[in-house]
Coordinates of C-alpha atoms and ligand atoms in Angstrom, one line a residue:
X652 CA 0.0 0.0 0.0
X653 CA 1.5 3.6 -1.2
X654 CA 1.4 6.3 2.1
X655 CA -1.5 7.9 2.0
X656 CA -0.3 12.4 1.6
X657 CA -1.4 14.5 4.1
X658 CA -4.5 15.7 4.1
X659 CA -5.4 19.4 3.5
X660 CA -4.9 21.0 6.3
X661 CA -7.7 23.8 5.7
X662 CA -11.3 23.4 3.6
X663 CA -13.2 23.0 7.1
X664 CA -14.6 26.2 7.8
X665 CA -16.5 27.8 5.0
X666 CA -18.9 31.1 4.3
X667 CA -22.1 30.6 2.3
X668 CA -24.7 33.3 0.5
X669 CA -28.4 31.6 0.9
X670 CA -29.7 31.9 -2.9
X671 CA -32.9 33.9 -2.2
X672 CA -32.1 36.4 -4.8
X673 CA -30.3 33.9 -6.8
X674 CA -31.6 34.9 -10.8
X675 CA -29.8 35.3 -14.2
X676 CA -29.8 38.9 -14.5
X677 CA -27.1 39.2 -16.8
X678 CA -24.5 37.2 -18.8
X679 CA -20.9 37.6 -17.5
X680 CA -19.8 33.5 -18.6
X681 CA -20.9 31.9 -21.4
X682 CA -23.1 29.4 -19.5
X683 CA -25.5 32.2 -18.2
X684 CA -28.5 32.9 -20.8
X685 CA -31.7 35.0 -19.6
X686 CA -33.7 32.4 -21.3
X687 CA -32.7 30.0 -19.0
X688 CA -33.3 30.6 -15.1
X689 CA -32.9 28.4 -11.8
X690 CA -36.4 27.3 -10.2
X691 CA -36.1 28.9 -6.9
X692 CA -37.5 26.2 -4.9
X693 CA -35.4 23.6 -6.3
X694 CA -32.0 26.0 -6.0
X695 CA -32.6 26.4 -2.4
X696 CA -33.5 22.7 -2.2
X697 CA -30.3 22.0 -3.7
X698 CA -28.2 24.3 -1.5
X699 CA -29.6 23.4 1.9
X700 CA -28.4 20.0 0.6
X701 CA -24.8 20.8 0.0
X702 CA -25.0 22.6 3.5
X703 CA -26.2 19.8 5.0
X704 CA -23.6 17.6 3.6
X705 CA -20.6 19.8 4.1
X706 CA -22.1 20.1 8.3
X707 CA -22.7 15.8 8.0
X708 CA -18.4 16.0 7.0
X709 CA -17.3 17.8 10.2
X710 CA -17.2 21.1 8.3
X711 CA -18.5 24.3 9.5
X712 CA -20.6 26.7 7.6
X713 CA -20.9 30.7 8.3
X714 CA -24.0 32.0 6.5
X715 CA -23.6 35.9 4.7
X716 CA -27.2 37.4 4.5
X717 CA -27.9 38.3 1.0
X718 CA -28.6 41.5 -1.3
X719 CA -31.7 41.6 -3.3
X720 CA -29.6 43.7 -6.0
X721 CA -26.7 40.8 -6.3
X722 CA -28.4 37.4 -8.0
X723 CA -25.0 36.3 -8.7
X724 CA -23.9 36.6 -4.8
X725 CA -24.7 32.9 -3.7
X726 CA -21.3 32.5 -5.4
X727 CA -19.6 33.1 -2.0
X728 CA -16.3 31.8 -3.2
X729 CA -15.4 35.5 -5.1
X730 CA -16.5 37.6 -2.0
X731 CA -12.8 37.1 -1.0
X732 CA -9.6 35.1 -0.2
X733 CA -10.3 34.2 3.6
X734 CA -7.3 33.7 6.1
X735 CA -6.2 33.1 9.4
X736 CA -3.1 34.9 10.1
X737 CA -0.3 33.6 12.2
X738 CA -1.5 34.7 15.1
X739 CA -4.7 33.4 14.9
X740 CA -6.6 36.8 14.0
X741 CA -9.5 36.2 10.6
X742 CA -8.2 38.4 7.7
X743 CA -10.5 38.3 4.1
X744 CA -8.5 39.9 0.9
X745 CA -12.3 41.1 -0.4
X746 CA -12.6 41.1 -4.3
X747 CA -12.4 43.3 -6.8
X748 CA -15.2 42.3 -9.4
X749 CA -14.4 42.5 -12.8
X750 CA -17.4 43.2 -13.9
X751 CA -19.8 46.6 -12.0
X752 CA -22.4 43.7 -11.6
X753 CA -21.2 41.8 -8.7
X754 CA -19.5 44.6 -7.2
X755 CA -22.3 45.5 -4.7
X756 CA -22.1 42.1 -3.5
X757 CA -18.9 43.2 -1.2
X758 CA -20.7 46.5 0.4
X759 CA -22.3 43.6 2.1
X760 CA -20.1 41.1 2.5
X761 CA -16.8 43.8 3.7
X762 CA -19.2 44.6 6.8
X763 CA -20.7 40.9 7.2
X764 CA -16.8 39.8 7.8
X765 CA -15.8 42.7 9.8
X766 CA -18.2 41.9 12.1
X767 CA -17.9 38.2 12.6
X768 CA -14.6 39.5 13.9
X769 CA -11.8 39.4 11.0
X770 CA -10.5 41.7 9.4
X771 CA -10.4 43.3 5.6
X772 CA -8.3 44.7 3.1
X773 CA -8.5 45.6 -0.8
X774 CA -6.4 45.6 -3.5
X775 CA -9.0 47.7 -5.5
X776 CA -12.5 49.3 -4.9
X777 CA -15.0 51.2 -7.1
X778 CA -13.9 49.8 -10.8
X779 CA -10.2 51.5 -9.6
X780 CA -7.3 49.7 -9.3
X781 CA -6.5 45.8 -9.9
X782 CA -9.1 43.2 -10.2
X783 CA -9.2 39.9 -8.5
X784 CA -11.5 37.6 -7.6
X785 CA -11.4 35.3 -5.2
X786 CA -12.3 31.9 -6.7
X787 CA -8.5 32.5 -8.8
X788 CA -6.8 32.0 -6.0
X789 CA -6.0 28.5 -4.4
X790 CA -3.1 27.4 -1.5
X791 CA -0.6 24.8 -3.2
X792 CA 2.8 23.7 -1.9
X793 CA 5.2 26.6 -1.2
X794 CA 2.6 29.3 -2.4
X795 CA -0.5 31.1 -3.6
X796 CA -1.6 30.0 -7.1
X797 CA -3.3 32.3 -8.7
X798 CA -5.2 32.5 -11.9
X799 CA -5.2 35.6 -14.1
X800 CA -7.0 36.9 -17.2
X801 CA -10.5 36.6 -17.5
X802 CA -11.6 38.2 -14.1
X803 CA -8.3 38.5 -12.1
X804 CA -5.3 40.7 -13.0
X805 CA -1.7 39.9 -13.2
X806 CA -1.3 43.4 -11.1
X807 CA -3.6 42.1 -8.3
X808 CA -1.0 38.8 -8.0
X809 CA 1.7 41.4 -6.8
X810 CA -0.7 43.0 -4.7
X811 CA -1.7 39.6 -2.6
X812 CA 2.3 39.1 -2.6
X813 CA 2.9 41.4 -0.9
X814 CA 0.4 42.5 1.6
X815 CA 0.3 38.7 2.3
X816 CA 4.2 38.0 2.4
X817 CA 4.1 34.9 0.3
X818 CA 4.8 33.7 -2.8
X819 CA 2.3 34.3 -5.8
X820 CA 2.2 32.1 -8.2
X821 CA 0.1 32.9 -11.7
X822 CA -1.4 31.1 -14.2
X823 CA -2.4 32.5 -17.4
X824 CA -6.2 31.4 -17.5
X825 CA -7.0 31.6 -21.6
X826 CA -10.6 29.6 -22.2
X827 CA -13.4 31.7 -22.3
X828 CA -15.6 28.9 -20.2
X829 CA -13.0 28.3 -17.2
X830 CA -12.8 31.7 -16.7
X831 CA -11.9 30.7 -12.8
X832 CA -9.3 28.8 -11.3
X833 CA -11.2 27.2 -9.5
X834 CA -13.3 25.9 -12.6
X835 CA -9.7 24.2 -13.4
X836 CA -7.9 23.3 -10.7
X837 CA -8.9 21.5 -7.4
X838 CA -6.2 20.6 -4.8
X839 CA -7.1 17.1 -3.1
X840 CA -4.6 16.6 -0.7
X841 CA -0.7 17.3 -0.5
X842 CA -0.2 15.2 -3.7
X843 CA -2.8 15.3 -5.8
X844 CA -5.2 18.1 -7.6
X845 CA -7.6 18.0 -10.3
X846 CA -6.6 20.0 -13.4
X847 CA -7.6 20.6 -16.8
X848 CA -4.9 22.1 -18.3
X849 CA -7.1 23.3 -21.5
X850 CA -7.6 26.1 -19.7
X851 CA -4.2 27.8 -19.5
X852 CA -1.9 28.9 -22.0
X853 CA 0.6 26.5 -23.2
X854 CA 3.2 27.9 -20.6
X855 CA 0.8 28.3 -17.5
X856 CA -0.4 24.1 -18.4
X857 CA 2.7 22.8 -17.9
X858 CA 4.1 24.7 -15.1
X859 CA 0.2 24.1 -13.5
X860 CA 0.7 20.1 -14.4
X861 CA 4.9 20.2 -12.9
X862 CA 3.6 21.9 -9.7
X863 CA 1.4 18.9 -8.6
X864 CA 3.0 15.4 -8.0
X865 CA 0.1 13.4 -9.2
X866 CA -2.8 15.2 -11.5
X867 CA -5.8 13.8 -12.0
X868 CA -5.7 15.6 -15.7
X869 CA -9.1 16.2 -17.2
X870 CA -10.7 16.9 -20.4
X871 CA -12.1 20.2 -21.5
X872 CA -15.5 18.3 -22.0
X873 CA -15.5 16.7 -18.6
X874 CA -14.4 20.3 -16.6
X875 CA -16.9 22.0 -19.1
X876 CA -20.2 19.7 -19.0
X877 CA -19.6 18.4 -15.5
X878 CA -18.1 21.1 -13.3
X879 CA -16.2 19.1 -11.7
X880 CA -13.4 20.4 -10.9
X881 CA -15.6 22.7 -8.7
X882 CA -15.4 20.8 -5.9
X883 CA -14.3 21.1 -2.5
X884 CA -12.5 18.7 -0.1
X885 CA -13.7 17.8 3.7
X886 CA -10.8 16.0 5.3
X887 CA -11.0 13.2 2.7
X888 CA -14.0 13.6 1.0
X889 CA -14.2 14.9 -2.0
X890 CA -18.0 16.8 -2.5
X891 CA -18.3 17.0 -6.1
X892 CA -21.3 18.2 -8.5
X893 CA -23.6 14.8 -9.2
X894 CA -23.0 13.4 -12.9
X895 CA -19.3 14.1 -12.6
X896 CA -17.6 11.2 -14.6
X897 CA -17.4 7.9 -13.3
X898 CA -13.9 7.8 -15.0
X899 CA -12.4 10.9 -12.3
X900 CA -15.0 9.5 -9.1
X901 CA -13.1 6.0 -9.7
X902 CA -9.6 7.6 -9.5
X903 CA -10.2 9.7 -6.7
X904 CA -11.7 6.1 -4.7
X905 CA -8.5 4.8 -5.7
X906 CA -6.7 7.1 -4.1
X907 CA -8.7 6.6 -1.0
X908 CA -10.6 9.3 -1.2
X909 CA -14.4 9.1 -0.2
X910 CA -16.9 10.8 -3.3
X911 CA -19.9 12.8 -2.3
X912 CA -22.3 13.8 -4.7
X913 CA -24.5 16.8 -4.8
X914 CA -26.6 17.9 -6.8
X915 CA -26.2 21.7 -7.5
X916 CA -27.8 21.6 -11.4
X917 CA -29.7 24.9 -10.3
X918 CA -26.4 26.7 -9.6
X919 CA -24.5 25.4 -13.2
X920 CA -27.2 28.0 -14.8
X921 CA -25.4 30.9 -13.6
X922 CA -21.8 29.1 -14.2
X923 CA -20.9 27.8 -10.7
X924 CA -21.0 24.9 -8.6
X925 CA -19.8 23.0 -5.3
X926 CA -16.4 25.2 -5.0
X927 CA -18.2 28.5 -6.2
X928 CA -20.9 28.4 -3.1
X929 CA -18.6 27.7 -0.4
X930 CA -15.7 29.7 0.9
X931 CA -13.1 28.3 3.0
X932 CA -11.7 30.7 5.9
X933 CA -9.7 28.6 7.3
X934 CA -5.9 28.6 4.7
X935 CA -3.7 29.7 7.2
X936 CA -0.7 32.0 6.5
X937 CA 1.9 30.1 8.0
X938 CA 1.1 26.8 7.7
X939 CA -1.2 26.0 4.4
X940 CA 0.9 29.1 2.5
X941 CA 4.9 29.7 3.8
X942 CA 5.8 33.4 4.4
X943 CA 8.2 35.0 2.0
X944 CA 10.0 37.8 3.0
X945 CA 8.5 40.8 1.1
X946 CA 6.0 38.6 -1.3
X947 CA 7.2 37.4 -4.2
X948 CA 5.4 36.3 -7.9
X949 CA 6.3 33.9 -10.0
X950 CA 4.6 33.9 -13.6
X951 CA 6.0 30.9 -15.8
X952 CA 7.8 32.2 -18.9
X953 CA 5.6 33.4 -21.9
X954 CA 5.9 31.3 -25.1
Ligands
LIG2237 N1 -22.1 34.1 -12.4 C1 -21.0 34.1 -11.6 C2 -19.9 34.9 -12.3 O1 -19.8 34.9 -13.5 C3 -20.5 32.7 -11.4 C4 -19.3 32.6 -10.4 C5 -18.7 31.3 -10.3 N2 -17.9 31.2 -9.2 C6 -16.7 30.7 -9.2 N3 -16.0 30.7 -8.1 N4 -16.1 30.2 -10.3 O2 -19.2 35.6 -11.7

């Protein structure tokens, strides 16, 4: 029998938007169409499900009220990049939408986190200064990884850097339809991640693929008509979007991990799914991300 690698050490504590307001408004990713909207019942149905599971896990689950004005806000994973700091103290890195639509969503959530006792910064505010969204940036190895290009910019890497003190490191994100990281790339444990490489440029792929020991490297068609790279990690449990491929739940039981599936249909209408409701708070600077004197980005060499 191989070791089993470490288990993440965060992905236990998360923040979640209830979907009352949840409604395609607009179309920001190619998977949203006016024509096409969630049934409310059955998206609240769905997400008191994935609650319910993550709570059943051991994880815990921090509920932001929601804005009327923000349909797209039950996407909690962009509110912002959640931390504890070294000395124990909540910090959230709050987004920068990239587009004015969203934006309102963080006049409520910069308070909401505030007052559950952490505190916030920016990198930009008001459509001034860089843009990043939160669901671009994951903990991996010795650093940040970061996703830049469709919603995040390369500028707001450097920010993170070095307000953070660690090491940055981006990926060029190039496909219209994975337009977050986290549409692309899910860590498992110390060793393994999922990753569709299709949706980096040729550079950002391999150093994406070199960065994790053992990929689980899927197809465009199965991160694109599954979603299943968009899901999260309890301990050893991987919660992932029901109808993901047999081919990538059969891998991940070979690895010994246990598969939970939900299903978040509802929520693949506005171009989300297990990852984009739920936002871990507990990566911990120090421990889940090394500090770096001063910050530092690394951006793999353009071809
Ligand atoms: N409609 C949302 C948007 O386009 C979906 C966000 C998906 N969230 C994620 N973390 N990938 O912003």
């Amino acid at each position: 029998m191989p070791e089993l690698a470490a288990t993440l050490a965060w992905g236990r504590r998360y923040v979640m938007v209830r979907p009352d307001h949840f409604r395609i408004d607009y179309a920001i990713n190619p998977y949203m169409d006016l024509d096409h909207q969630p049934d409310q019942g059955l998206a609240m149905a769905q997400w008191v499900d994935l609650v319910s599971t993550v709570e059943r896990l051991g994880g815990t689950v921090e509920v932001v009220p929601p804005r009327d004005d923000a349909p797209d806000m039950v996407y909690a994973m962009n509110l912002g990049l959640g931390l504890v700091r070294p000395d124990g103290a909540g910090h959230v890195v709050m987004s920068h939408m990239r587009y004015a639509e969203r934006r309102m969503e963080i006049l409520t959530a910069q308070p909401w986190f505030e007052r559950s006792g952490r505190s916030t910064s920016y990198v930009g505010r008001d459509g001034v200064g860089a843009h990043l969204e939160a669901g671009d940036v994951f903990a991996w190895g010795d650093a940040l990884v970061a996703g830049f290009g469709p919603r995040t910019e390369e500028l707001a890497l450097k920010h993170l850097a070095t307000d953070l003190g660690v090491r940055v490191r981006g990926v060029r994100i190039t496909h219209p339809a994975m337009y977050h990281l986290d549409l692309a790339f899910c860590p498992l444990d110390e060793r393994h991640a999922l990753v569709a490489p299709g949706a980096f440029d040729a550079a950002s792929a391999a150093a994406l693929l070199e960065l994790v020991p053992e990929p689980l490297v899927l197809t465009d068609h199965e991160a694109l008509s599954t979603f299943c790279a968009n899901s999260i990690v309890v301990g050893r449990t991987v919660v992932m979007p029901a109808g993901s491929p047999t081919r990538v739940m059969s891998q991940l039981a070979e690895w010994d991990f246990e598969v939970v599936e939900v299903d978040v249909s509802e929520f693949h209408k506005g171009g989300g799914s297990i990852r984009c409701l739920t936002n871990p708070v507990d990566l911990t600077l120090g421990r889940d991300v090394p500090l770096v004197d001063g910050g530092q980005v690394l951006l793999p060499a353009l071809d």
